[in-house]
Amino acid sequence: MIPLRLAAFTGFCYTAPMTLWILPLLGEADSWEQAEAVLQQAGHAMLLLQGLAVMLLSPLFPVRGSPRQATLAVVLTIAVPWPLLALTWLVQSFALAPLLLSQLALVTAGVLFLNIARLPLLRPFRSTLVPVLQILALVLLLKLHFLGFTDWLRG
Amino acid sequence: MNPGAPYLSRFLSLLAAWILLLMPPGVQALPGVHIGFQPAWEGRYLSGKATEVEVRILSGTGGPFQLILHSSAGEVFYQGTLEANKPYTAWLPLLPNPDEPVIATLFLDDKEIARRKIWFSPGSKPLTVLVQPVSRSPSPSTVSVPAQRLPRTIDGYRSVGSLTLSMDSLVQLDREQLEALRNYVGDCGNLWLAASSRVLSNQLKAIAGCGGTRIKILGQHHVAYTAPASASLPVPLASPTDHVLKPLMVLMFLYLLSLLLVASTRNKAGAMIAVPLLGTAGLLAFWLWQGNPAKLSIWAEMGSGSHSIRYRALLQIEGLGIENQRQVRLSRRLGIPDAKGNPPIITIEAHQPDMASLVVPVRPFSRPEYHFRGSFSAPFRLRLDLNADGPKVVNLGSLRTPAGFFTWKKHFFRVPALAPGQDWRPSPDTAVESAGPWAAKITERSGNSGTALVLPLSLPDTKLVPPDSGLDTVDGWLLIRPSADST
């Protein structure tokens, strides 16, 4: 499977359940405060899922495709839930500038991981390196999440 | 707890109000500007309800002015033009908060020239109003006022439980006072007439709601009043709240489906990246296109042959667009609404005294609701007879009535438009399965006889909504009962 297809399906796998979870809750909300709270929770969860997807997949992309395809695959993994994130901005759960910065940070981190895995120097150790990178990224992401790094997204 | 405490606090707040009224107006205003406020019913009102204040302004300089009556329960903006050294009087509705005074700020030529506090005395019981010269032993909820102090807006009557006045007082009332009183009795307000003739009381009963049972002559023996089925009116049906969600769900479903299709069938990077970008752009475009739709639903009822219609109206704004407020223009006959969510902000312009603008702060997914109540004159006269041959509807007025529904013995019939003088009887060929979304409410409200005529209300009929209201949809229904049910 080409990296882009893998990225699209991964994005679908975490965006579709989130959509099915959020929209009925929004239907029950009869005030802006309730809708804002729902979308804020959803936005936090979505950022965590985006981070997990990109950290787990990006070291694998170089193995499966060209550098250009791998970079676009990172972008696509992150881009699939953008309509839902646009909704969090419209309802003012998140401010626009921090939201854009978070997406940029995720793309940068994904491309960085991708290129570390591609380094010729580390090629002989790839079978060990990829799981180590994935575990390190996962720990870093969870650490940032529990430190409340998404709180600044509210602006 | 000291039982005299409520009376003491009421006395003190009244004293404070009088001191403020009697203070030289120049204390807080610019020299040459005099401003005074006279709240209806000596400042007493039913907690949570709107009331009225008489505003008097005298200024040495003329020009456009704006008066803002602010409380945390709602705001009223009044705009007019002052003439130099000519007294200006206006009667304005307002919604006080029980815990604070209303702040009145006067701007002349956009400069703040006076700021005052208006104190009110909230109560938990409806007021018993005696219009002088009628008198009775005073009680905490009794207010005695001269006829010229009776309200000129329908909001002035929101706190009144019963009103007693004489024939002499009635003839002293001006047009605005009579209109406000008509709305009060039209909405089943209790009215006691002192030394009144039967002719007068019958005339008043004809324009009153609840079949005129709330109008009585003082001194005559009356059977204890029991509220008929029509005494309380239901709130109109709220619009379904999922109509925001359905397009959003369809949009997201189409987006995810197209992502799957493109990912499964195309290998081109551009096509795959374009899908989320187009999906995001589509959602933003949908939001921009939506706006904040405003819907007014009216449910009205009247007795057969009555001249007055009682109504309840519900204004709903759906927070869907990016605009953070929505403005609608309504007749002042609707009065200040009871709000769910946002305190009402009302703008009244002196050159259009019958109109008011309601400004509604809106945020995405918020659903502010405003409830109105009152009465208006019946645009057409229909008589609904129940006799041995079955029911009969007769158009006694001079206007053609709209087509509607008739319910009888748990069946619905389609009633055609009736020309003046025309009558109609239900027959098997006019029977229909249902009367649409209102069927359950029609059955519930058709009274003991289970017989009622239901007609759609159009905007010109109600005179509650101007053509340039800015409302997206208006949905109104009028239910007419046989006379026996109304009384």
XYZ file of C-alpha atoms in Angstrom:
642
model
C 0.000 0.000 0.000
C 1.377 3.413 -0.964
C 1.982 5.853 1.926
C -0.753 8.257 0.751
C -3.399 5.543 0.779
C -2.236 4.376 4.203
C -2.369 7.983 5.440
C -5.900 8.522 4.060
C -7.251 5.329 5.610
C -5.578 6.073 8.955
C -7.046 9.573 8.951
C -10.442 8.100 8.121
C -10.162 5.565 10.960
C -9.810 8.202 13.641
C -11.921 10.977 12.064
C -15.054 8.922 11.337
C -15.619 7.726 14.947
C -14.897 11.223 16.250
C -17.506 12.649 13.850
C -20.063 10.054 14.913
C -19.352 10.946 18.551
C -19.374 14.738 18.223
C -22.365 15.438 15.987
C -25.072 13.818 18.169
C -23.624 15.630 21.190
C -23.836 18.908 19.280
C -27.457 18.113 18.446
C -28.245 17.841 22.157
C -26.444 21.085 23.025
C -28.965 23.902 23.337
C -26.504 26.645 24.134
C -23.222 27.938 22.834
C -21.513 27.028 26.120
C -22.502 23.363 25.765
C -21.456 23.211 22.103
C -18.183 24.931 22.914
C -17.462 22.420 25.717
C -18.241 19.454 23.435
C -16.046 20.755 20.631
C -13.264 21.619 23.021
C -13.150 18.045 24.318
C -13.349 16.757 20.761
C -10.581 19.129 19.658
C -8.254 17.957 22.442
C -8.939 14.313 21.568
C -8.454 15.041 17.870
C -5.058 16.664 18.413
C -3.950 13.681 20.476
C -5.117 11.296 17.748
C -3.398 13.358 15.053
C -0.199 13.238 17.099
C -0.446 9.490 17.662
C -1.149 8.799 14.003
C 1.703 10.921 12.723
C 4.240 9.656 15.276
C 3.408 6.000 14.687
C 3.174 6.189 10.899
C 5.776 8.728 9.802
C 8.854 6.524 10.534
C 7.210 3.823 8.386
C 6.524 5.996 5.322
C 10.142 6.094 3.994
C 10.171 2.335 3.735
C 7.110 2.335 1.549
C 7.467 5.242 -0.873
C 9.387 8.114 -2.410
C 10.461 11.054 -0.176
C 7.868 13.319 -1.794
C 5.092 10.786 -1.285
C 6.201 10.233 2.303
C 6.079 13.966 3.077
C 2.632 14.318 1.496
C 1.494 11.253 3.438
C 2.431 12.989 6.706
C 0.406 16.032 5.651
C -2.559 13.867 4.632
C -2.540 11.950 7.943
C -2.966 15.262 9.730
C -5.294 16.913 7.187
C -8.175 14.423 7.244
C -9.860 15.841 10.411
C -9.425 19.485 9.338
C -13.176 20.021 8.690
C -13.879 19.055 12.307
C -11.078 21.284 13.566
C -12.526 24.126 11.469
C -15.764 23.589 13.391
C -13.928 23.971 16.729
C -12.584 27.294 15.464
C -16.023 28.458 14.274
C -17.542 27.714 17.688
C -14.583 29.498 19.276
C -13.442 26.451 21.237
C -9.980 27.068 19.806
C -8.361 30.256 18.548
C -7.218 30.254 14.926
C -3.520 31.104 15.337
C -2.723 28.425 17.983
C -4.751 25.900 15.998
C -2.757 26.596 12.814
C 0.482 26.491 14.818
C -0.443 23.109 16.301
C -1.038 21.693 12.807
C 2.248 23.151 11.598
C 4.043 21.664 14.614
C 2.546 18.234 13.891
C 3.587 18.363 10.228
C 7.100 19.498 11.213
C 7.441 16.726 13.809
C 6.199 14.139 11.296
C 8.640 15.281 8.586
C 11.454 15.343 11.150
C 10.747 11.753 12.223
C 10.485 10.740 8.615
C 13.909 12.169 7.821
C 15.561 10.692 10.916
C 14.351 7.278 9.781
C 15.718 7.990 6.281
C 19.237 8.985 7.373
C 21.722 6.763 5.453
C 23.906 6.608 8.552
C 21.107 4.950 10.518
C 19.892 2.704 7.705
C 21.524 -0.474 9.075
C 19.709 0.028 12.371
C 16.305 0.828 10.856
C 14.606 -2.309 12.180
C 15.513 -1.250 15.729
C 15.331 2.502 15.167
C 11.746 2.715 13.969
C 10.142 1.103 17.069
C 12.427 3.141 19.347
C 11.435 6.373 17.568
C 7.773 5.441 17.775
C 7.978 4.698 21.516
C 9.935 7.915 22.192
C 7.397 9.953 20.214
C 4.533 8.304 22.009
C 6.004 9.058 25.431
C 6.717 12.658 24.410
C 3.190 13.114 23.081
C 1.509 11.662 26.161
C 3.778 13.743 28.386
C 2.776 16.909 26.496
C -0.872 15.901 26.647
C -0.871 15.330 30.398
C 1.025 18.595 30.895
C -2.003 20.254 29.270
C -0.229 21.543 26.166
C -3.540 21.858 24.310
C -4.848 24.421 26.798
C -3.030 27.246 25.029
C -5.045 26.475 21.897
C -7.965 28.346 23.434
C -6.054 31.547 22.799
C -36.451 36.196 61.095
C -38.101 39.551 61.665
C -41.564 39.415 60.041
C -41.528 43.176 59.485
C -38.308 43.077 57.458
C -39.934 42.835 53.991
C -42.168 45.818 54.755
C -39.238 47.802 56.122
C -37.095 47.098 53.053
C -40.026 47.957 50.768
C -40.595 51.179 52.704
C -36.911 52.083 52.489
C -36.694 51.370 48.766
C -39.856 53.412 48.150
C -38.434 56.216 50.276
C -35.201 56.101 48.256
C -37.194 56.206 45.019
C -39.163 59.251 46.201
C -36.021 61.022 47.381
C -34.485 60.476 43.946
C -37.623 61.750 42.252
C -37.851 64.810 44.465
C -34.159 65.648 44.208
C -33.386 68.789 42.193
C -32.839 67.416 38.683
C -29.645 69.424 38.264
C -27.864 67.322 40.923
C -26.661 64.755 38.418
C -27.585 66.380 35.141
C -26.101 69.289 33.267
C -27.524 72.696 34.170
C -30.657 73.316 32.156
C -31.548 69.634 31.790
C -34.278 68.233 34.016
C -35.078 64.541 33.923
C -37.601 62.668 36.060
C -38.900 59.122 36.204
C -42.241 57.892 37.491
C -42.411 54.077 37.635
C -45.834 52.476 37.169
C -47.634 51.288 40.306
C -45.328 53.391 42.545
C -42.404 51.224 41.503
C -43.994 47.971 42.619
C -43.937 45.051 40.234
C -43.983 41.291 40.119
C -40.450 39.960 40.301
C -39.203 38.755 36.900
C -41.866 40.654 34.928
C -41.565 43.765 32.801
C -43.044 47.049 33.946
C -43.313 50.652 32.747
C -41.752 53.988 33.595
C -42.873 57.494 32.701
C -39.941 59.642 31.609
C -40.073 63.441 31.666
C -37.297 65.519 30.135
C -36.978 69.282 29.946
C -33.884 70.728 28.318
C -32.700 74.244 27.562
C -31.175 72.967 24.329
C -32.839 70.813 21.711
C -31.531 68.003 19.538
C -31.582 64.260 19.102
C -31.299 62.290 22.329
C -30.911 58.695 23.392
C -32.092 57.295 26.699
C -30.759 53.931 27.837
C -32.538 52.018 30.573
C -30.147 49.325 31.670
C -30.500 46.408 34.066
C -28.878 43.004 33.963
C -32.303 41.572 33.042
C -32.583 43.627 29.848
C -31.895 46.927 28.120
C -34.151 49.478 26.457
C -32.775 52.104 24.072
C -35.096 55.021 23.306
C -34.287 57.563 20.620
C -36.111 60.849 20.136
C -35.671 64.539 19.515
C -35.923 67.228 22.183
C -37.184 70.714 21.527
C -35.594 73.476 23.588
C -37.566 74.337 26.744
C -40.425 72.036 25.754
C -41.305 69.184 28.130
C -40.896 65.730 26.594
C -42.785 62.773 28.028
C -42.509 59.108 27.073
C -43.780 55.893 28.618
C -41.259 53.139 28.227
C -41.305 49.442 29.044
C -38.379 48.021 30.989
C -37.333 44.837 32.717
C -35.871 45.500 36.171
C -33.674 43.056 38.003
C -34.987 42.519 41.560
C -31.525 42.947 43.091
C -30.484 46.270 41.581
C -31.794 49.625 40.391
C -32.304 50.335 36.705
C -29.636 52.733 35.451
C -31.010 55.438 33.170
C -28.489 57.305 31.029
C -29.439 60.261 28.863
C -27.337 61.241 25.859
C -27.948 64.528 24.059
C -26.115 64.916 20.744
C -24.109 61.773 21.627
C -22.850 63.285 24.905
C -23.835 61.764 28.217
C -25.624 64.476 30.148
C -27.420 62.649 32.953
C -27.312 59.345 34.753
C -29.914 58.247 37.271
C -30.881 55.193 39.263
C -34.528 54.122 39.194
C -35.545 51.980 42.128
C -38.281 49.394 41.967
C -39.881 47.242 44.643
C -40.154 43.638 43.495
C -42.934 41.516 44.935
C -43.869 37.881 44.767
C -47.641 38.384 44.415
C -49.575 39.994 41.564
C -50.735 43.523 42.390
C -54.284 44.452 43.282
C -54.803 47.839 41.670
C -57.505 50.274 42.723
C -57.996 53.236 40.436
C -59.040 56.263 42.494
C -61.641 57.212 43.645
C -62.267 53.502 44.410
C -60.708 52.677 47.777
C -60.302 49.662 49.961
C -58.373 48.809 53.103
C -54.677 48.685 52.109
C -52.774 45.431 51.939
C -49.146 44.754 50.939
C -50.132 43.933 47.371
C -52.684 46.730 46.917
C -51.823 49.857 44.942
C -54.062 52.865 44.594
C -53.426 55.170 41.628
C -55.296 57.961 39.821
C -56.611 57.179 36.329
C -53.947 59.295 34.605
C -51.254 57.051 36.115
C -52.577 53.886 34.452
C -49.963 52.369 32.080
C -49.701 53.218 28.407
C -47.770 50.104 27.393
C -48.881 46.508 27.693
C -45.822 45.789 29.852
C -47.263 48.066 32.525
C -49.929 45.417 33.199
C -47.573 42.424 33.518
C -47.635 42.599 37.341
C -51.353 43.223 37.731
C -53.508 40.487 39.253
C -56.713 42.489 39.345
C -57.762 46.008 38.460
C -60.730 47.866 39.912
C -61.939 51.060 38.289
C -65.054 53.141 37.955
C -66.907 54.386 34.891
C -65.625 57.903 35.611
C -62.026 56.676 35.550
C -62.596 54.738 32.346
C -63.719 57.787 30.387
C -60.624 59.717 31.518
C -58.223 57.275 29.854
C -56.430 58.363 26.701
C -56.049 56.239 23.563
C -52.765 54.585 24.614
C -54.131 53.753 28.064
C -57.275 52.242 26.549
C -55.189 50.171 24.142
C -53.041 48.843 27.014
C -56.168 48.118 29.076
C -57.763 46.382 26.106
C -54.732 44.128 25.794
C -54.926 43.386 29.538
C -58.602 42.344 29.470
C -58.094 40.639 26.109
C -55.497 38.398 27.756
C -57.980 37.365 30.496
C -56.933 40.028 33.017
C -59.260 40.424 36.027
C -61.242 43.669 35.879
C -63.753 44.873 38.503
C -66.012 47.693 37.441
C -67.362 49.982 40.166
C -70.804 51.564 39.676
C -70.880 50.347 36.128
C -73.784 49.822 33.790
C -74.567 46.421 32.342
C -74.270 47.884 28.832
C -70.705 48.982 29.500
C -69.722 45.705 31.101
C -71.199 43.817 28.128
C -69.182 45.988 25.736
C -66.031 45.255 27.696
C -66.833 41.534 27.830
C -67.053 41.502 24.040
C -63.409 42.577 23.747
C -62.204 40.498 26.700
C -60.586 37.103 26.608
C -61.909 33.968 28.360
C -65.418 34.794 27.177
C -65.538 37.909 29.368
C -65.699 35.878 32.579
C -62.896 37.930 34.110
C -64.912 41.154 33.992
C -67.217 41.668 36.969
C -69.292 44.421 38.454
C -68.311 45.401 41.990
C -70.993 44.673 44.568
C -72.807 42.064 42.501
C -72.824 38.463 43.646
C -70.374 36.330 41.668
C -69.911 32.627 41.672
C -66.339 31.690 42.616
C -64.255 31.818 39.471
C -62.901 28.615 38.029
C -60.466 28.871 35.183
C -61.822 27.476 31.894
C -59.671 25.323 29.643
C -58.833 28.381 27.606
C -57.474 30.403 30.549
C -53.919 29.226 30.100
C -52.455 29.140 26.641
C -49.739 26.746 25.550
C -46.407 27.897 24.238
C -46.213 27.425 20.450
C -44.428 24.360 19.190
C -40.702 24.836 19.125
C -38.993 24.157 15.843
C -36.993 20.939 15.705
C -33.498 21.538 16.977
C -31.769 19.027 14.710
C -32.090 20.973 11.498
C -28.629 22.424 12.110
C -27.225 18.991 12.543
C -28.707 17.284 9.500
C -26.822 19.342 6.882
C -23.665 19.076 8.962
C -24.026 15.289 9.140
C -24.671 15.061 5.399
C -21.638 17.240 4.724
C -19.351 15.140 6.937
C -20.739 11.887 5.511
C -20.098 13.062 1.939
C -16.638 14.235 2.897
C -15.583 10.939 4.503
C -17.150 8.937 1.662
C -15.303 10.932 -0.987
C -12.058 10.488 0.978
C -12.529 6.717 0.947
C -13.435 6.668 -2.750
C -10.479 8.825 -3.808
C -8.042 6.887 -1.597
C -9.283 3.563 -2.987
C -9.383 4.488 -6.660
C -6.726 7.167 -7.253
C -3.011 7.096 -6.713
C -2.482 10.813 -7.343
C -1.208 12.765 -4.339
C -2.903 16.000 -5.476
C -6.347 14.391 -5.565
C -5.963 12.892 -2.105
C -4.697 16.129 -0.530
C -7.459 18.099 -2.276
C -10.226 16.141 -0.517
C -9.580 17.425 3.059
C -8.917 20.933 1.749
C -12.212 20.967 -0.172
C -14.016 19.418 2.812
C -12.764 22.178 5.113
C -13.619 24.877 2.579
C -17.077 23.345 2.126
C -17.779 23.401 5.870
C -16.666 27.029 6.155
C -18.802 27.986 3.134
C -21.802 26.177 4.641
C -21.354 28.161 7.844
C -21.051 31.480 6.032
C -24.116 30.727 3.919
C -26.314 29.694 6.848
C -26.800 33.038 8.680
C -28.769 33.085 11.941
C -32.346 32.184 10.959
C -35.111 33.715 13.088
C -38.498 32.032 13.445
C -41.641 33.367 15.107
C -44.362 30.872 16.023
C -47.743 32.132 17.187
C -50.484 30.109 18.832
C -53.704 32.071 19.294
C -57.162 31.226 20.617
C -60.542 32.890 20.727
C -64.130 32.081 21.562
C -66.758 31.916 18.833
C -67.984 35.418 17.944
C -65.398 37.119 20.188
C -63.678 40.343 19.147
C -60.420 39.565 20.900
C -57.739 36.933 20.284
C -55.235 35.798 22.919
C -51.859 34.616 21.772
C -48.550 33.198 22.874
C -45.589 33.718 20.559
C -42.176 32.141 20.534
C -39.237 33.749 18.763
C -36.307 31.419 18.153
C -32.960 32.340 16.699
C -30.619 29.575 15.561
C -26.979 30.457 16.056
C -25.521 29.099 12.845
C -23.750 31.947 11.155
C -20.678 33.971 11.934
C -22.646 37.122 12.817
C -22.681 37.616 16.585
C -26.083 39.273 16.724
C -29.432 39.251 14.995
C -31.935 42.078 14.825
C -35.659 41.694 14.240
C -38.347 44.363 14.051
C -41.581 43.689 15.878
C -44.701 45.586 16.875
C -44.580 47.136 20.347
C -47.896 45.378 20.941
C -45.773 42.298 21.633
C -44.146 44.013 24.610
C -40.924 42.936 26.311
C -40.451 39.187 26.015
C -39.523 36.667 28.648
C -36.087 35.521 27.599
C -34.365 32.181 27.812
C -30.645 32.625 27.540
C -30.037 36.236 26.573
C -31.531 39.348 28.238
C -33.597 41.217 25.640
C -32.192 44.412 24.128
C -34.997 46.613 22.780
C -34.659 49.743 20.662
C -37.611 52.124 20.318
C -37.581 55.158 18.065
C -39.894 58.060 18.851
C -40.793 58.607 15.184
C -41.981 54.978 14.958
C -43.711 54.550 18.320
C -45.542 51.360 17.307
C -42.374 49.480 16.336
C -39.483 48.109 18.337
C -36.262 46.390 17.338
C -35.117 43.392 19.294
C -31.384 42.815 19.194
C -30.406 39.254 19.993
C -26.811 38.329 20.790
C -26.123 35.055 18.983
C -23.239 32.622 19.163
C -22.756 29.416 17.194
C -25.086 26.624 18.323
C -26.891 28.948 20.763
C -30.672 28.909 20.501
C -31.993 32.045 22.224
C -35.745 31.966 22.806
C -38.103 34.855 23.533
C -41.665 34.333 24.744
C -44.379 36.917 24.101
C -47.972 37.012 25.291
C -50.949 39.264 24.882
C -54.045 39.795 22.781
C -55.103 41.505 19.568
C -58.329 42.377 17.806
C -59.887 39.609 15.775
C -59.452 40.368 12.048
C -62.466 38.248 11.129
C -65.645 37.231 12.903
C -66.547 33.587 12.819
C -69.362 31.899 14.717
C -69.127 28.258 15.612
C -72.527 26.777 16.496
C -73.127 23.400 18.061
C -76.679 22.189 17.667
C -78.620 18.999 17.082
C -77.789 18.994 13.353
C -74.085 19.065 14.125
C -71.602 21.935 14.159
C -71.833 24.866 11.776
C -69.281 27.566 10.980
C -70.588 30.947 9.817
C -68.491 33.853 8.577
C -70.173 36.901 10.137
C -67.475 39.372 9.150
C -66.739 41.327 6.014
C -63.482 39.523 5.170
C -62.902 36.211 3.437
C -61.422 33.751 5.936
C -58.486 31.502 5.078
C -58.926 27.753 4.577
C -58.177 25.679 7.677
C -59.063 22.609 9.669
C -62.045 21.634 11.766
C -61.968 19.028 14.499
C -65.102 17.306 15.688
C -65.590 13.959 17.451
C -61.862 13.226 17.146
C -61.931 13.628 13.340
C -60.320 16.315 11.233
C -62.035 18.075 8.327
C -60.671 20.500 5.791
C -62.540 23.824 5.904
C -62.511 25.880 2.670
C -62.022 29.647 2.599
C -65.356 31.195 3.572
C -66.752 34.326 1.900
C -68.639 36.857 4.067
C -71.991 35.371 5.086
C -71.055 31.870 3.918
C -71.459 28.887 6.243
C -69.966 25.386 6.319
C -70.745 22.035 7.945
C -68.420 19.048 8.277
C -69.149 16.185 5.898
C -67.437 12.833 5.196
C -66.012 14.089 1.891
C -64.107 16.885 3.669
C -62.563 14.539 6.265
C -58.770 14.320 6.339
C -56.363 12.008 8.156
C -54.566 14.678 10.154
C -54.041 18.400 10.526
C -50.279 18.203 10.161
C -47.799 18.921 12.949
C -50.404 20.790 14.969
C -52.891 17.897 15.150
C -51.979 16.864 18.708
C -52.165 20.430 19.973
C -55.509 21.052 18.242
C -56.978 17.946 19.879
C -55.553 18.939 23.270
C -56.888 22.503 23.029
C -60.303 21.776 21.541
C -61.931 21.739 24.987
C -64.642 19.562 26.452
C -66.698 19.435 23.275
C -63.714 18.301 21.197
C -64.853 20.798 18.584
C -62.718 23.615 17.238
C -61.895 25.487 14.067
C -58.224 26.098 13.284
C -57.060 28.675 10.768
C -53.593 29.791 9.693
C -52.714 33.286 10.879
C -51.118 35.572 8.354
C -48.864 38.515 9.201
C -51.349 41.275 8.304
C -53.986 39.539 10.436
C -51.970 39.678 13.621
C -50.516 43.204 13.212
C -47.745 41.938 15.478
C -45.048 41.722 12.834
C -44.241 44.414 10.251
C -43.431 43.381 6.663
C -39.786 44.443 7.181
C -39.406 42.390 10.378
C -36.319 40.520 9.191
C -37.853 37.230 10.366
C -37.105 34.234 8.177
C -40.288 32.318 8.999
C -43.540 33.143 10.737
C -45.857 30.325 11.619
C -49.186 31.178 13.219
C -52.379 29.309 14.012
C -55.675 30.477 15.467
C -58.008 28.087 17.272
C -61.678 29.053 17.604
C -63.842 27.267 20.132
C -67.635 27.130 20.428
C -68.847 29.790 22.891
C -69.828 27.244 25.535
C -66.198 26.104 25.811
C -64.881 29.614 26.154
C -66.933 30.324 29.201
